[in-house]
Amino acid sequence: MNRPTTEAEYLAGLVPASAGRHGFSRRSMLRGSLLAAGVPALLAACGGNDTAGGGGGGGGGDVTLGSNFSDAVPVKAMNAMVADAQTKQGIKVKLNTVDHTTFQNNINNYLQGSPDDVFAWFAGYRMQFFAAQGLASDLTDVWSTIGANYTDAFKKASTGEDGKQYFVPTTYGPWAVFYRKSLWAEKGYTAPETLDEMVTLSKKMQTDGLVPLAFADKEGWPAMGTFDQLNMRINGYQFHVDLMAGKEAWTDQKVKTVFDTWKGLLPYHQTDSLGRTWQEAATGVVNKTSGMMVIGSFIGQQFEDADQDDIDFFNFPEVDSNIGADAVEAPIDGFMMSKRPRNEAGAKKLLEYFGSPDDGVVQTTNDPSGIAANTKSDQGHYTELQKKCAQFVASAKSISQFMDRDTRPDFASTVMIPELQKFISDPSDIDGLCTEIENQKKSIFTS
Amino acid sequence: MSSPDLPLVAPQTAHPAPTAGSHHGTGKNQRVKRLSGFDRIAVILMVAIPTLIVVGLIWLPAISSVFLSFTNWNGIGSLADVKIIGVENYTNVFTNYPPFKPAIEHNLIWLVVMFVVATPLGILFAVLIDKDLKGSRFYQTALYLPVVLSLALVGFIWQLMYSRDQGLINAVLGTQVDFYGDPKWNLWAALFATCWKQVGYVMLLYLAGLKGVDASLKEAAQMDGANQVQTFFRIVFPVMRPINIIVLVITVIESLRAFDLVWVINQGRNGLELIATLVTANIVGEASRIGFGSALATIMLLISLVFISIYLAVVMREEER
């Protein structure tokens, strides 16, 4: 190694040869300038909607529609809906599909930036929150057209805290206990009516070498479903609503009873649930290694077409006969209008279509995991399961959304997910758990 | 010890001071004066643009994070109507946020494992490969391969190994360990996967350094009767000081910003809490507890500052010498 004669040579010697080679090559310069050129383009793309519908001017341009239905089957349904809306309403719709999780994670920035005229969202607290922040438009006049198509429960679920409607419901899917008909017929199981019967059934399944309750909570939200079911069976629908709205204390004995009951059921749940996704757990039901599963009707997406008729479900059993089992959890999906749509007339036309019976037919034909929210939608094409789901929800006295739709999103994701996971991995300290939840709830709900 | 080549005069008289106006002068002042207008603009731009970028992209966001950590902003509406709530976010972080303590512990474990396992292993592999063993190219490629993968991808690859029901490890061993789901295991499973990648990275850096070490130094040491281990620790390692510092800094940085892998596994919950994932869970997403998340980010900044100060202190002491 020669002694460096200048400082530059010395410094050059410190740089590993492999790194030095790339120093300031033409290629990297080119890449840099491309990047520099790309940034403004990217920025322009973000605000692209400003110009996209500009051609038509006052109300004549495309209606932009932001959709979080990004999986194959829902995309098919959305495309069919858009095509149908364009012919029926005489509007042009530009569909922007964004990955489901990304859409939800960016919803704040999306709605404050330049959102699409109409966007897909959920009913309940999650809708009310954005309506209260002034990020969504009042749809009362759309409801005067479509209102007759819906039951009161759906109108209530579409109404903001100020009494105005902000949401057009399209489909929903109930949560219940799902199983395979053929497996149950073979083993001679019958649907339990009470929790005790469910425990007896679970024990029988265990002796038959089955996992009684398929269970997963890697994503954090599936366990919320079980909590909601138990809470509504033990304490009733109104308590669920008040607890989620932050009006009831989590340290209340009523909540502790829910956790206690759940603790008694945990031995029948599939173990190691925190490393498993709901799809993996559902596979156990599909493969007949698990007996049943508390999940939404979207479990149907995990079954082959040929097995669709083999799916069945029963209502989560009664725990307290005074409370009964007439509260059903059925999260509603639908659409909202952003605060300042560029093409308001077109957007309302599109929303009227979404609220029409035709939309329900198109959507549920293309994606049979959902049921049309619209009561006037023709149900002739429904599968056995869809028919049963529709009947099930229609007979319910009250309909809840889901924990993460009925409460503040920040509370659901930063408090309830970790705490429920903690409970599942170690259910021994229920008092401590409830105190932790309550303390965090206070700080979030009062902020 | 004086060099025989230089005349024995005081430094300032060694070179005659240039006469004013001389075109041959090499004095510092004159060189500056001879900068043309264009040069001066170029210099100003070269200083101003990076400064603007650093201030705009690093300092402003950092300072606003600190500011936001004292507010209850939920990410909606203008900054004008945020409410300043003092240190409430910080009290909540420390007293009313159960995932915080495990997150700090996990970050520390992460740092220690990186420091004690991944880095020495990377150095060892670099030394072995530097010996030009048979097939060292193959080993080098095999060890380096994980480095080109993103950590998110590494997470997916190891999912195939670790999965409880369908994973390779459980299939081969006939066990049913829930590597990603069981808080007893998942931190170590994640660390193993990170080390798998980090080892290759450290190895590459070190290998590049080793290639630059003067072979005659090693020969001389061997002539003096040093064995391989002694040669490495007494001669090669100290000579590699610049690389050692780079590797050290990279180890610390990688441990503090550990995020991607864990986020892919389970979004940093249930035994895999890290400060970075807590920040993200609170700020990104529907939750939008911007104020609270900023408090967490500020704490992370303070912890980083400790390491940065140590590093700067070492580097500056070095320069003074």
Coordinates of C-alpha atoms in Angstrom, one line a residue, chain B residues 39-55:
Chain B
D39 CA -18.3 30.9 -8.4
R40 CA -19.7 32.8 -5.5
I41 CA -23.3 32.1 -6.6
A42 CA -22.4 28.4 -7.0
V43 CA -20.9 28.3 -3.5
I44 CA -23.9 30.1 -2.0
L45 CA -26.3 27.7 -3.8
M46 CA -24.3 24.7 -2.7
V47 CA -24.6 25.8 0.9
A48 CA -28.1 27.2 0.7
I49 CA -29.9 24.3 -1.0
P50 CA -28.7 21.6 1.4
T51 CA -29.4 23.9 4.3
L52 CA -32.9 24.5 3.1
I53 CA -33.5 20.8 2.6
V54 CA -32.1 19.9 6.0
V55 CA -34.0 22.6 7.8

